[in-house]
Structure formats: C-alpha cells, structure tokens
Coordinates of C-alpha atoms and ligand atoms in Angstrom, one line a residue:
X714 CA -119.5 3.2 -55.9
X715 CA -121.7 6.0 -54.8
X716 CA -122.6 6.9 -58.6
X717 CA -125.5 5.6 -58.9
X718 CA -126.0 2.9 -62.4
X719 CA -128.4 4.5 -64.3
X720 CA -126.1 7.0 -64.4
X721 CA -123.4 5.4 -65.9
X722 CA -121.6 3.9 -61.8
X723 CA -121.2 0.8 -61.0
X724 CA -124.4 -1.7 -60.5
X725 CA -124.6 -2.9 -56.3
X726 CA -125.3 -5.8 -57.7
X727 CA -123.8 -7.6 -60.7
X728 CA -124.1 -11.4 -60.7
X729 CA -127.3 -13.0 -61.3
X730 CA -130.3 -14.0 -58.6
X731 CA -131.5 -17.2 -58.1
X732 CA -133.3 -18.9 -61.7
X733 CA -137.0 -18.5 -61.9
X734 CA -138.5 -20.3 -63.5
X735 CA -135.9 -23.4 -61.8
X736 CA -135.9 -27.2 -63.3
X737 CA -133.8 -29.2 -61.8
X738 CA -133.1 -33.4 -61.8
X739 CA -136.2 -34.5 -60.6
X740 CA -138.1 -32.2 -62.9
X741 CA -136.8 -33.9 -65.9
X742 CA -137.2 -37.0 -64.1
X743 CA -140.7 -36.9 -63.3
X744 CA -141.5 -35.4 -66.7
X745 CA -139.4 -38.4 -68.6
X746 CA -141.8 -40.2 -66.7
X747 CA -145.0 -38.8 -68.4
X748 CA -143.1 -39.2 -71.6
X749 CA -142.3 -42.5 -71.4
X750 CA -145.9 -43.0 -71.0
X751 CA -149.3 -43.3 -72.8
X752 CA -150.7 -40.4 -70.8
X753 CA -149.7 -37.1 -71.1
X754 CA -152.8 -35.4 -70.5
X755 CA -156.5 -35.7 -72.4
X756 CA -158.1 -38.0 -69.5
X757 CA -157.0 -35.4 -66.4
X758 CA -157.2 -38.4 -63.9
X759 CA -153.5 -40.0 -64.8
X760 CA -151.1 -40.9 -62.2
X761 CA -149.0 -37.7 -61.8
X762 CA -152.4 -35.3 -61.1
X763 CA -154.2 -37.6 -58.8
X764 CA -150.6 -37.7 -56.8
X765 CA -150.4 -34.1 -57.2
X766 CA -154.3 -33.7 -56.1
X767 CA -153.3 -35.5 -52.8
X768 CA -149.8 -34.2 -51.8
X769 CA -151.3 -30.4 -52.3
X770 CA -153.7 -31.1 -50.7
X771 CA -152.2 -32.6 -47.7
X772 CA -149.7 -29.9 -48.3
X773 CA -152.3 -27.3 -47.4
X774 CA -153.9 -29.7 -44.7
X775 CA -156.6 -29.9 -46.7
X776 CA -158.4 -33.5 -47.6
X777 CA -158.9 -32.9 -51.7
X778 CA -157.6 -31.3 -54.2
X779 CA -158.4 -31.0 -58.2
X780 CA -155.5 -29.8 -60.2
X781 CA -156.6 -27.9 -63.2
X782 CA -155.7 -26.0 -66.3
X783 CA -155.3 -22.2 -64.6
X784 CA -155.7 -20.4 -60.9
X785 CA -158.9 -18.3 -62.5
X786 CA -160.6 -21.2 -64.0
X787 CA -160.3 -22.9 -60.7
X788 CA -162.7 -20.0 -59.3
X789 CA -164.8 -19.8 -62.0
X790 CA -165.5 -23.9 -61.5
X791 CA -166.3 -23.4 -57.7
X792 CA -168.5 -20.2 -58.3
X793 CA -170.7 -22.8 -60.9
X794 CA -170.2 -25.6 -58.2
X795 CA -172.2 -23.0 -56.2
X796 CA -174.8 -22.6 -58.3
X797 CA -173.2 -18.7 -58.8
X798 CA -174.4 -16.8 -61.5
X799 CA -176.2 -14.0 -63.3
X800 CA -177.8 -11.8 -60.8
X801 CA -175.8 -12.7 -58.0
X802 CA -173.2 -10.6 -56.3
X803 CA -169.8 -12.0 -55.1
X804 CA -167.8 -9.3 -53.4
X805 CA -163.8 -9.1 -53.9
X806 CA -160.8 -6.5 -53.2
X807 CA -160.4 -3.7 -55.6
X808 CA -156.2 -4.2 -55.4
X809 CA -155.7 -7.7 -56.8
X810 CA -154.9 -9.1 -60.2
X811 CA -157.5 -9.0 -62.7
X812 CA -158.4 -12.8 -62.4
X813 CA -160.5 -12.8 -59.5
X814 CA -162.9 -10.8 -61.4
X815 CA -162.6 -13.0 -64.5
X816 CA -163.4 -15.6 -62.6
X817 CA -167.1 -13.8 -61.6
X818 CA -167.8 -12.1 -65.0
X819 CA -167.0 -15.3 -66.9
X820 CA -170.3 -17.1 -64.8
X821 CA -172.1 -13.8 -65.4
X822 CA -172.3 -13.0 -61.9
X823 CA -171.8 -8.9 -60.8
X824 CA -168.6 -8.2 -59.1
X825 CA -168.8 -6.2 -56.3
X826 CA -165.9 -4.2 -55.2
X827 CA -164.5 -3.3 -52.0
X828 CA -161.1 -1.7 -50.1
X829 CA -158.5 -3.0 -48.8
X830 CA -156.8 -2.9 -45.7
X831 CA -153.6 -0.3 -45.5
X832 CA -152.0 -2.7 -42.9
X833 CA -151.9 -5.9 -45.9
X834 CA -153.8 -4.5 -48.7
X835 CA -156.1 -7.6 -48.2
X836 CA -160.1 -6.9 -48.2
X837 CA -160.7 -5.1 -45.9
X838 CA -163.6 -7.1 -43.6
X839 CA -165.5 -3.8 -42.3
X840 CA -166.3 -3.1 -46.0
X841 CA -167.1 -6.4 -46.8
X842 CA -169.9 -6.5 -44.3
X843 CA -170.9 -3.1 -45.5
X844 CA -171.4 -4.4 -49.2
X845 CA -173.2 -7.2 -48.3
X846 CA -176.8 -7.5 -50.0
X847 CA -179.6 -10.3 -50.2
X848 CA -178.4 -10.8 -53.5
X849 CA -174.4 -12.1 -52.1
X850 CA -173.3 -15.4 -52.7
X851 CA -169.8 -15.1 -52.3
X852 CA -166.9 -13.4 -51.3
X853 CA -163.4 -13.9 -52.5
X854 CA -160.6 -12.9 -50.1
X855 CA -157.0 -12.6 -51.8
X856 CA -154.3 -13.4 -49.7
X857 CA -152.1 -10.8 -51.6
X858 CA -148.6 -10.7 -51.8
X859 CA -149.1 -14.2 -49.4
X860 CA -149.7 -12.4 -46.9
X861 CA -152.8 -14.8 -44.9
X862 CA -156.5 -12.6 -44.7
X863 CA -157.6 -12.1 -41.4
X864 CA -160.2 -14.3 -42.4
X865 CA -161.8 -15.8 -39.4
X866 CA -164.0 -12.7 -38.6
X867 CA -165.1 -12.6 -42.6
X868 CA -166.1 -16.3 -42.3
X869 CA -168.3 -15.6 -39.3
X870 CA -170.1 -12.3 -41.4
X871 CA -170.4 -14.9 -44.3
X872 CA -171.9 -17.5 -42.1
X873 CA -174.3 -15.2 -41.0
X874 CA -175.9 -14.4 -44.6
X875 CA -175.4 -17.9 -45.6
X876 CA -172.2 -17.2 -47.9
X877 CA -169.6 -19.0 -49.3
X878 CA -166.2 -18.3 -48.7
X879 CA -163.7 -18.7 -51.7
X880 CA -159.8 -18.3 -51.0
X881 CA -157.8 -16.7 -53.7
X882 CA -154.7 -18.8 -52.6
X883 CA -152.8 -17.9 -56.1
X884 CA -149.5 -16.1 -54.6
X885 CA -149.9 -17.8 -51.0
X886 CA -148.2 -21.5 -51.7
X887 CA -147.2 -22.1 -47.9
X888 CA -148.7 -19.0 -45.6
X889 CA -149.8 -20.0 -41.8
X890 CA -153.1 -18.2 -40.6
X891 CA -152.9 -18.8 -36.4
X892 CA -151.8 -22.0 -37.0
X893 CA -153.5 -23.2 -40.2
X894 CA -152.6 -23.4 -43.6
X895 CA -153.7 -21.2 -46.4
X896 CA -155.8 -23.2 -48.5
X897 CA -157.3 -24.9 -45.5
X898 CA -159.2 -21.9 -44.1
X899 CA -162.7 -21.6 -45.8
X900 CA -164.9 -23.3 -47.9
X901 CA -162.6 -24.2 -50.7
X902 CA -159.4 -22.1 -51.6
X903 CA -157.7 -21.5 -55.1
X904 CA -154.4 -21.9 -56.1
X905 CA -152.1 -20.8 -59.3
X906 CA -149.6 -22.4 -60.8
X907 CA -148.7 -19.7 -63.3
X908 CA -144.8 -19.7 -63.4
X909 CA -144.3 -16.7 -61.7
X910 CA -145.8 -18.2 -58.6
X911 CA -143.8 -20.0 -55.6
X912 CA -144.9 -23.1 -56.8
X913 CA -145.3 -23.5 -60.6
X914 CA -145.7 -25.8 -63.7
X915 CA -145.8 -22.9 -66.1
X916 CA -149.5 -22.3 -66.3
X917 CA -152.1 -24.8 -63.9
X918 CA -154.1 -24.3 -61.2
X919 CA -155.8 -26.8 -57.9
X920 CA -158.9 -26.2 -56.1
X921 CA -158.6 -27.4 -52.8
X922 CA -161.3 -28.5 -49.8
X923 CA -162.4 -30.5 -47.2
X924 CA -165.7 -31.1 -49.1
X925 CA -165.4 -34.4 -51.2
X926 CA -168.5 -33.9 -53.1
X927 CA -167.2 -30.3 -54.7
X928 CA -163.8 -31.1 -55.4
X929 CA -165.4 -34.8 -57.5
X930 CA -168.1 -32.4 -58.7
X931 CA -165.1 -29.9 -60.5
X932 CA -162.6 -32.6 -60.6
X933 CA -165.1 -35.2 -63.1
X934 CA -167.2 -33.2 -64.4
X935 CA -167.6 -29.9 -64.7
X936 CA -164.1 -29.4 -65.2
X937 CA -164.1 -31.5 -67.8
X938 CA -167.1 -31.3 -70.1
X939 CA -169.3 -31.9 -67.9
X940 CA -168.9 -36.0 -67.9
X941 CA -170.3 -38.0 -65.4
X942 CA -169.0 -38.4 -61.7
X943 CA -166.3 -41.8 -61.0
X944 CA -168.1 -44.7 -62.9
X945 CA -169.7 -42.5 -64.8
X946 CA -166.8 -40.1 -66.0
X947 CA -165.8 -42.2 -69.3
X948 CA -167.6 -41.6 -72.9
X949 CA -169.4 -39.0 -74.5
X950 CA -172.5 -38.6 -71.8
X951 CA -172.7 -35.3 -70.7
X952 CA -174.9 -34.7 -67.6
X953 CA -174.4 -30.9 -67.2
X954 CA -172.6 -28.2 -69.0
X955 CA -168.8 -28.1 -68.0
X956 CA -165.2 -26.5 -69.1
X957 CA -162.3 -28.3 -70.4
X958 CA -160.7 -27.2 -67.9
X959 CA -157.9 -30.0 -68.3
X960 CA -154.3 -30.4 -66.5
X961 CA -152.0 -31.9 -67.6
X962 CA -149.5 -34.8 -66.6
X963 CA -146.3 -33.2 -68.1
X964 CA -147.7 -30.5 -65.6
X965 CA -148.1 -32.2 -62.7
X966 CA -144.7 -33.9 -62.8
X967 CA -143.1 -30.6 -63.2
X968 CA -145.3 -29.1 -60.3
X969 CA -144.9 -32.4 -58.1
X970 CA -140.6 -31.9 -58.2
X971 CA -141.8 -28.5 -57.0
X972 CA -143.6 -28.9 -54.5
X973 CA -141.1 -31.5 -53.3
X974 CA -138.9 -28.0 -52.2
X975 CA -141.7 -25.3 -51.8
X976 CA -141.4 -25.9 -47.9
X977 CA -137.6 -25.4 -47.9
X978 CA -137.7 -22.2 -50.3
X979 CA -140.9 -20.7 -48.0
X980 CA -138.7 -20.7 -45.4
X981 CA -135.9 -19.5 -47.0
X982 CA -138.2 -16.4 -48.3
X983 CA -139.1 -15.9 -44.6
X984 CA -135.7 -15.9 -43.6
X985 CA -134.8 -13.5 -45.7
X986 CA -137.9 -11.3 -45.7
X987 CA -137.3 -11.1 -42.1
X988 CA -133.9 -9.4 -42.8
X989 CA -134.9 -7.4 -45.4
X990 CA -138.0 -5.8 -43.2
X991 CA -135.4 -4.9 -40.5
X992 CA -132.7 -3.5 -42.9
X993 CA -135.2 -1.3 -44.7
X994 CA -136.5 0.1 -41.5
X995 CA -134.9 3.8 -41.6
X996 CA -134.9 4.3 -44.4
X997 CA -136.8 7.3 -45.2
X998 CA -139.7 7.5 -48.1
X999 CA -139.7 3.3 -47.6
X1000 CA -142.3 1.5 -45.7
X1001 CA -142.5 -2.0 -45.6
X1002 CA -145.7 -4.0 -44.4
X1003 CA -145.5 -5.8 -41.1
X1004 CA -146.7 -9.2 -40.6
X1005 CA -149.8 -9.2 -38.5
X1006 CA -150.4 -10.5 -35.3
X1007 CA -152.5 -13.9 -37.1
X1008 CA -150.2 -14.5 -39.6
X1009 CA -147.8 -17.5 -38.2
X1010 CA -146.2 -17.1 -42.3
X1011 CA -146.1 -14.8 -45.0
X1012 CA -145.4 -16.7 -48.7
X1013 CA -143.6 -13.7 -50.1
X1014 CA -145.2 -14.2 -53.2
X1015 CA -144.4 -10.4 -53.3
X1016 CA -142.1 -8.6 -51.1
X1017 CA -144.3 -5.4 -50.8
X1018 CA -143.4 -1.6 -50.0
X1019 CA -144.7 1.5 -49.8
X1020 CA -142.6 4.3 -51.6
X1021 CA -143.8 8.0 -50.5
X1022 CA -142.2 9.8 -53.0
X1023 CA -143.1 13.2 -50.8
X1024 CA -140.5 11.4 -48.2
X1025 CA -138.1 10.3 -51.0
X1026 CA -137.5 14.1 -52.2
X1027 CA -140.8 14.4 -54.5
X1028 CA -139.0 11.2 -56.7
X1029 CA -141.3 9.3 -59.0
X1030 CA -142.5 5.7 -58.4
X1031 CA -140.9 5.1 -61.9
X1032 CA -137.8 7.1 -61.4
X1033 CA -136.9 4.9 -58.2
X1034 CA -137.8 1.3 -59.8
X1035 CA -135.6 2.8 -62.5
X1036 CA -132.7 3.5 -60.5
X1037 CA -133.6 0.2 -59.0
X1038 CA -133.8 -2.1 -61.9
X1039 CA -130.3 -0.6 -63.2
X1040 CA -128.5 -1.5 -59.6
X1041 CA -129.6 -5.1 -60.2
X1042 CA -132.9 -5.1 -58.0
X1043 CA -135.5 -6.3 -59.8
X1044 CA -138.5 -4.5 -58.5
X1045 CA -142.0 -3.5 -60.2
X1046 CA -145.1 -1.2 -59.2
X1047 CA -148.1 -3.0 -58.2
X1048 CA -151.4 -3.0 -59.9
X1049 CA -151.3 0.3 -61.6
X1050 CA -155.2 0.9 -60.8
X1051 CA -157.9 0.3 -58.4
X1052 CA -159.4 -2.7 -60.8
X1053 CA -163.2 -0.9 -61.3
X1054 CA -160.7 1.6 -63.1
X1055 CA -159.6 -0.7 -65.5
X1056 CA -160.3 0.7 -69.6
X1057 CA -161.8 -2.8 -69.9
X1058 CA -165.2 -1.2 -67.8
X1059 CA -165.8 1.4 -70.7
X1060 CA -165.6 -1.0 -73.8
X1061 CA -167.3 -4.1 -71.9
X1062 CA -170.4 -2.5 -70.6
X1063 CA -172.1 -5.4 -70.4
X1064 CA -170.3 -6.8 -67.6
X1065 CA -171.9 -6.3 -64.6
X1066 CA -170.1 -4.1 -61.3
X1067 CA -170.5 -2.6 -58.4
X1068 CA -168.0 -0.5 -56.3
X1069 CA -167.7 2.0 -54.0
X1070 CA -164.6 4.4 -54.2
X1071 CA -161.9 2.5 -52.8
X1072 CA -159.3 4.9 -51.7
X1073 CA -157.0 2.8 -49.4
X1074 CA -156.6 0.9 -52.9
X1075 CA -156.1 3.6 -55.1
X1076 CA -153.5 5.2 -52.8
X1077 CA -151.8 1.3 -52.9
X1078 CA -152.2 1.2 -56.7
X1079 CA -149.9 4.6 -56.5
X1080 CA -147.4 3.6 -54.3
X1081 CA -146.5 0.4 -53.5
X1082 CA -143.7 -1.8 -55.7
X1083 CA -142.3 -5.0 -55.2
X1084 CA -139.5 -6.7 -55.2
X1085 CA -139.5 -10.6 -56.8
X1086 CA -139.9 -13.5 -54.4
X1087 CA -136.6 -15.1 -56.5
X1088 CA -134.5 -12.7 -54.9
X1089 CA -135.5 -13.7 -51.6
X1090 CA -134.0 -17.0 -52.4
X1091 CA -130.4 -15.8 -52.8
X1092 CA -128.1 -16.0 -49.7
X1093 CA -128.3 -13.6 -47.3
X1094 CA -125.3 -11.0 -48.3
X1095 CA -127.2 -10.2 -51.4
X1096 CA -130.5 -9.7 -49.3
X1097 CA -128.3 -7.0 -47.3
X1098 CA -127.0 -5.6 -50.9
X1099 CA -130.7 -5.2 -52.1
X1100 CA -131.3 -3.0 -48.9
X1101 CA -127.9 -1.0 -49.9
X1102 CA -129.2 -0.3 -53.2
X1103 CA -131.9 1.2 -51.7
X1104 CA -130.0 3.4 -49.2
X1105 CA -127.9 4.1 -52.4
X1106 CA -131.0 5.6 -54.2
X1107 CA -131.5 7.4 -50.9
X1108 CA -128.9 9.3 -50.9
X1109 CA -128.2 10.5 -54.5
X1110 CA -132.9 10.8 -54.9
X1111 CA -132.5 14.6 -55.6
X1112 CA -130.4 13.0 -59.2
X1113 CA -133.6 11.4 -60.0
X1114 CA -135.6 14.2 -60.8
X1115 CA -133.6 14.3 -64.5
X1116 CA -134.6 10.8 -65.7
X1117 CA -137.4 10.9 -68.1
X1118 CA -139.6 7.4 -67.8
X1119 CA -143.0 6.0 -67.9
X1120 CA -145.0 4.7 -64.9
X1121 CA -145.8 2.0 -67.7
X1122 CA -142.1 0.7 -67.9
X1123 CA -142.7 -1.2 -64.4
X1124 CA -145.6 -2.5 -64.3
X1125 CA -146.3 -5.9 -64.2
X1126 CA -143.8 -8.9 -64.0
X1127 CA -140.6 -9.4 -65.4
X1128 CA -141.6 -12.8 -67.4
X1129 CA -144.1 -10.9 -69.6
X1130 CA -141.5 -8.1 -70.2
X1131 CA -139.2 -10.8 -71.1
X1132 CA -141.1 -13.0 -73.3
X1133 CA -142.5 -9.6 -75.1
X1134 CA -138.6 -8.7 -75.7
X1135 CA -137.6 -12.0 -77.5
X1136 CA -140.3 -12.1 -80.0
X1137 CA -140.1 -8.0 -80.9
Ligands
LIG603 C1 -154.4 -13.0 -57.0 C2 -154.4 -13.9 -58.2 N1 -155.6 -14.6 -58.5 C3 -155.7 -15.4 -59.6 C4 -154.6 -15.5 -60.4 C5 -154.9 -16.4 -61.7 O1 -154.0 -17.4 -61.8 P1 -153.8 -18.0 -63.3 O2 -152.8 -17.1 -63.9 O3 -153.2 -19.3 -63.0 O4 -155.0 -18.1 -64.0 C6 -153.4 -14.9 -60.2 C7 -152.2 -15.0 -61.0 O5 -152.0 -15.1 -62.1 C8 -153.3 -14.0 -59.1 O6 -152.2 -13.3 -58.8

C-alpha cells in the first residue's frame, strides 16, 4: 500500500468519481421535449430559454437573465451594451482564463492587467484603484475558483470614476457574498455553461441583472443580429450591429434539469470542501486557501492549493500531479502563466494591453493545482482517501525526483485531454 502507483503500487483510489458531464431522466426528458417540438433553437426566445432566463435569474436573486451561446460572448455583449470599445481601458486579473480578455480585445477595447490577491487569487482591489485612468470603463472581477470577490469596496472605487462593474460569474454557479448571491452583486454578472462548469449544457452562457433595458438590449438584439427590441425583434430590420450570439433550446432543457440539482450538489461541494480543507491541514508543502470572512459560500468550481515544492522536498509541480493522477486524484496546475505572458501577445501585436508585473499571479501560475469539483461530489470516505493520497505522496516525495515529465502534461482540464485522446 505504501508503494506509491506511478511506481508500479497499488492506486488509493480505484473505482471511478462521480460522472461529469452527468444526464440523468429529466435531461432526456426535457430535451425529448425540444425534439418533439418545432423549435430547437434559430428564434433564441422559445419556451425552454425564456424559462431558463427566469429561473437563473431568480436563482442568482437577480430579476433578468439572457441565456446565450458562450460565458465570453456574454461579456463581450455587455462591454458593447456599454458603449465599450477601442480606446477604452477595462481592467481584469492577470490569473484567470483567457476569456475575460477575449471578451475586451474582441470589442477592441485595451485590457488592462492587474494582481491578484494571495488570500483568493481574485483581483486584487488596491491595484485596481491603482490602474485606474480617465480612459476606464470597466473592470471585470473573476470570482475564481468560485470563490465570491470582495467586491463591495471595488464597486464603491468604480462608482467613484463612474465605472461599470462586470462579474465574471463563469465557475461561481451558487457562491454567497455576505449574504448575496454571485451574480446579483454588480451591474450585470456573467455566467458559463461550458461543460466543465457546475452547471452546464455543454457549451452556453447567461448574462444576468437587475437592469431590464440591458438584459432586452443583449437578449433581442444585439445578441442576435442586431434585430429590433420585443415587437420589433421579427424580420430582417436591423437597427444596430449585433452577434449571433444564439442559445439554444436543446440547451436550455439540458441546463434547466441542471439547475434543478445545482443547489443540492453546491452544498454537497461545501460539505466536502470543508472536510478536505481540514484534512489537508498538516500536511507539509500543501496549502489550501481559506474562505474569507465575506464569503457565506464558495462554488468549488476549483478546489485550489498551493504546492511549495521547497516544503515538499524540492518535488516538481508536475512530478506531484503525476503521482497524483496515477493514485486516482484527478488534479491539474492552474493557468500555467500570468495571462500578459501568453505567446498570443508576440504574434497579435495589434491587440491592445496594459500591465504591470503581476507577481502574486506569476507565483500562483507556479504553484497552485487543483483538484476537479466532480470529486467533491463523491461521498465523504473517498474525500478522506483524496487527502490520503496526498499524505501518501508526502511521505515517499524524495521517490519523485526520478520521474521525468512535462509541466505541460497537467495543464488544463481533463475534458480537453480527453476529447484530444479519442480522436488521435
Ligand atoms: C473565468 C472564466 N471566464 C470566462 C469563461 C468563458 O466561458 P465559455 O467557455 O462559456 O466561453 C470561462 C470558462 O470557460 C472561465 O473559466
């Protein structure tokens, strides 16, 4: 038992963790639905979406909601709601997935980037009023992980220099800031459905407010082609320049059966997050991230830590989700780089950026992995084996030192690695 698997022992753990991607009944219910229909998608106003557009909503205590095709173009459509484009400045973390700043290069607008906080790895607010200039018009917090901003004191510096505040909701399905739901917590908030999110259609996206005349100016119109608003919306008049940005109903039936048990699987996470934090406490070389004081829930999109390899024998990041992976964890790095130090900046110089060096971020990009919200949906003896895989790393680290592997191997999520392995 003490050998560890990549070396030819036993795995800790060898039956499988809970489906994800899961369908159950009422997916294929809802979805016959749509199919024994005449509307699958094309319109984007059919039954299943405007139901969707008003449980999430209400889900997130929020009045409105306009599901569309993905969690970036969701951003890009409020950024153009706004008016945001090139020549503006819309500030965002440097440690979050790519998307946010697709979102503000695809309206042309210069994305300004700025640290996170060590305690969550969300923006850090100190440097967002640091990077402010007469030229802001946004600023895009990411609740990362799902773990909720501290996002009061950024909406008070935003209100201040008159700017809009967009929530990057995409991996925080659920989280509680003091009291209030993600999603209801600034101007309008962001949220993916991508399928390796808590709450998932396989790709899709919602935009969600309190602000009726934004959520029917993406939700008609600019989302899709730019049609009129209500009475208007129908034929081939185009009063402005939109995106088919198009849901669609086979979508929203899936996403409606899931949202039906996000509230029962957050908790779940929370449950066992909660254990995992406290059995993962001694161990040396492994830091977790403690919930802050204002957050009342964490979504465990991601179930972060901190590996110091100079506390885990001088092992490598790689070496240990290695040794991981092989004892049935499945674990990955986080983003591999601060994102103004993505290859994309030296080919695309024509997109505009602005940074300062970001070293909380960096040092996060070079440490911290995560283990895959699924697994906090098992039952709660294989959340304690998860933590004995790690002790059993622990203890036999100095082994590691022979393996030979690529940071590469681990990063990013399991369903691209997947997908990329059935069609080699
Ligand atoms: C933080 C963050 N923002 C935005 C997105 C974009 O969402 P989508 O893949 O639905 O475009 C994602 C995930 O994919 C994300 O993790």
């Amino acid at each position: 038992m003490n050998k560890l698997a990549i070396f030819g022992g036993e795995s800790l753990i060898s039956v499988g963790w809970p489906r994800w991607p899961y369908a159950g009944e009422r997916e294929r219910e809802l979805v016959d639905e749509v199919l024994s229909s005449d509307i699958w998608g094309g319109t984007g106003l059919g039954p299943k979406i405007t139901e969707l557009n008003k449980k999430f909503a209400e889900y997130c205590d929020a009045k409105y909601g306009a599901a569309v095709a993905n969690g970036t173009v969701s951003m890009e459509l409020c950024l153009v709601a706004w008016g945001i484009g090139p020549g503006d400045e819309v500030i965002i973390p440097a440690a979050t997935f790519m998307a946010t700043a697709v979102a503000v290069h695809n309206v042309g607008a210069t994305v300004v980037y700025v640290d996170v906080d060590p305690k969550t790895l969300n923006i850090d607010n100190a440097k967002v009023a640091d990077a402010i200039t007469n030229r802001t018009k946004a600023i895009i917090p990411v609740h990362i992980g799902g773990h909720p901003c501290d996002i009061d004191p950024l909406i008070e510096i935003a209100g201040k220099h008159n700017i809009k505040v967009l929530e990057d909701a995409a991996q925080a399905h659920g989280a509680i800031y003091k009291g209030r739901k993600v999603g209801s917590l600034a101007d309008v908030a962001s949220f993916s459905f991508q399928q390796s999110k808590n709450l998932q259609s396989g790709e899709g996206g919602i935009v969600v407010s309190d602000n009726k005349d934004l959520i029917d100016l993406i939700h008609y119109s600019l989302g899709k082609f730019g049609r009129g608003i209500r009475e208007k919306y129908s034929g081939h008049i185009h009063y402005r320049f939109g995106w088919n940005a198009c849901y669609t109903e086979i979508q929203a039936a899936i996403a409606l059966a899931q949202l039906e048990r996000l509230e029962e699987q957050t908790e779940k996470r929370t449950v066992n997050a909660k254990k995992l934090y406290s059995l993962m406490e001694n161990i040396e070389g492994i830091e977790t991230f403690e919930w802050q004081p204002y957050c009342d829930r964490h979504a465990h999109h991601l179930f972060l830590l901190r590996f110091k390899s100079e506390n885990f024998e001088n092992v490598k990041r790689a070496q240990f989700l290695a040794a991981l992976n092989k004892e049935g964890v499945l674990a990955s790095s986080f983003y591999p780089m601060a994102l103004y130090n993505q290859p994309l900046y030296k080919s695309e110089t024509s997109l505009s950026m602005r940074k300062t060096i970001c070293p909380v971020a960096e040092q996060a990009c070079r440490e911290v992995v995560f283990i895959e919200q699924n697994l906090l949906l098992a039952d709660s003896h294989k959340i304690e084996l998860i933590a004995e895989a790690v002790k059993k790393i622990r203890k036999n680290a100095a082994q590691l030192h022979t393996i030979e592997i690529e940071e590469s191997e681990f990063i990013g999520s399991s369903v691209l690695k997947k997908a990329a392995k059935k069609n080699s």
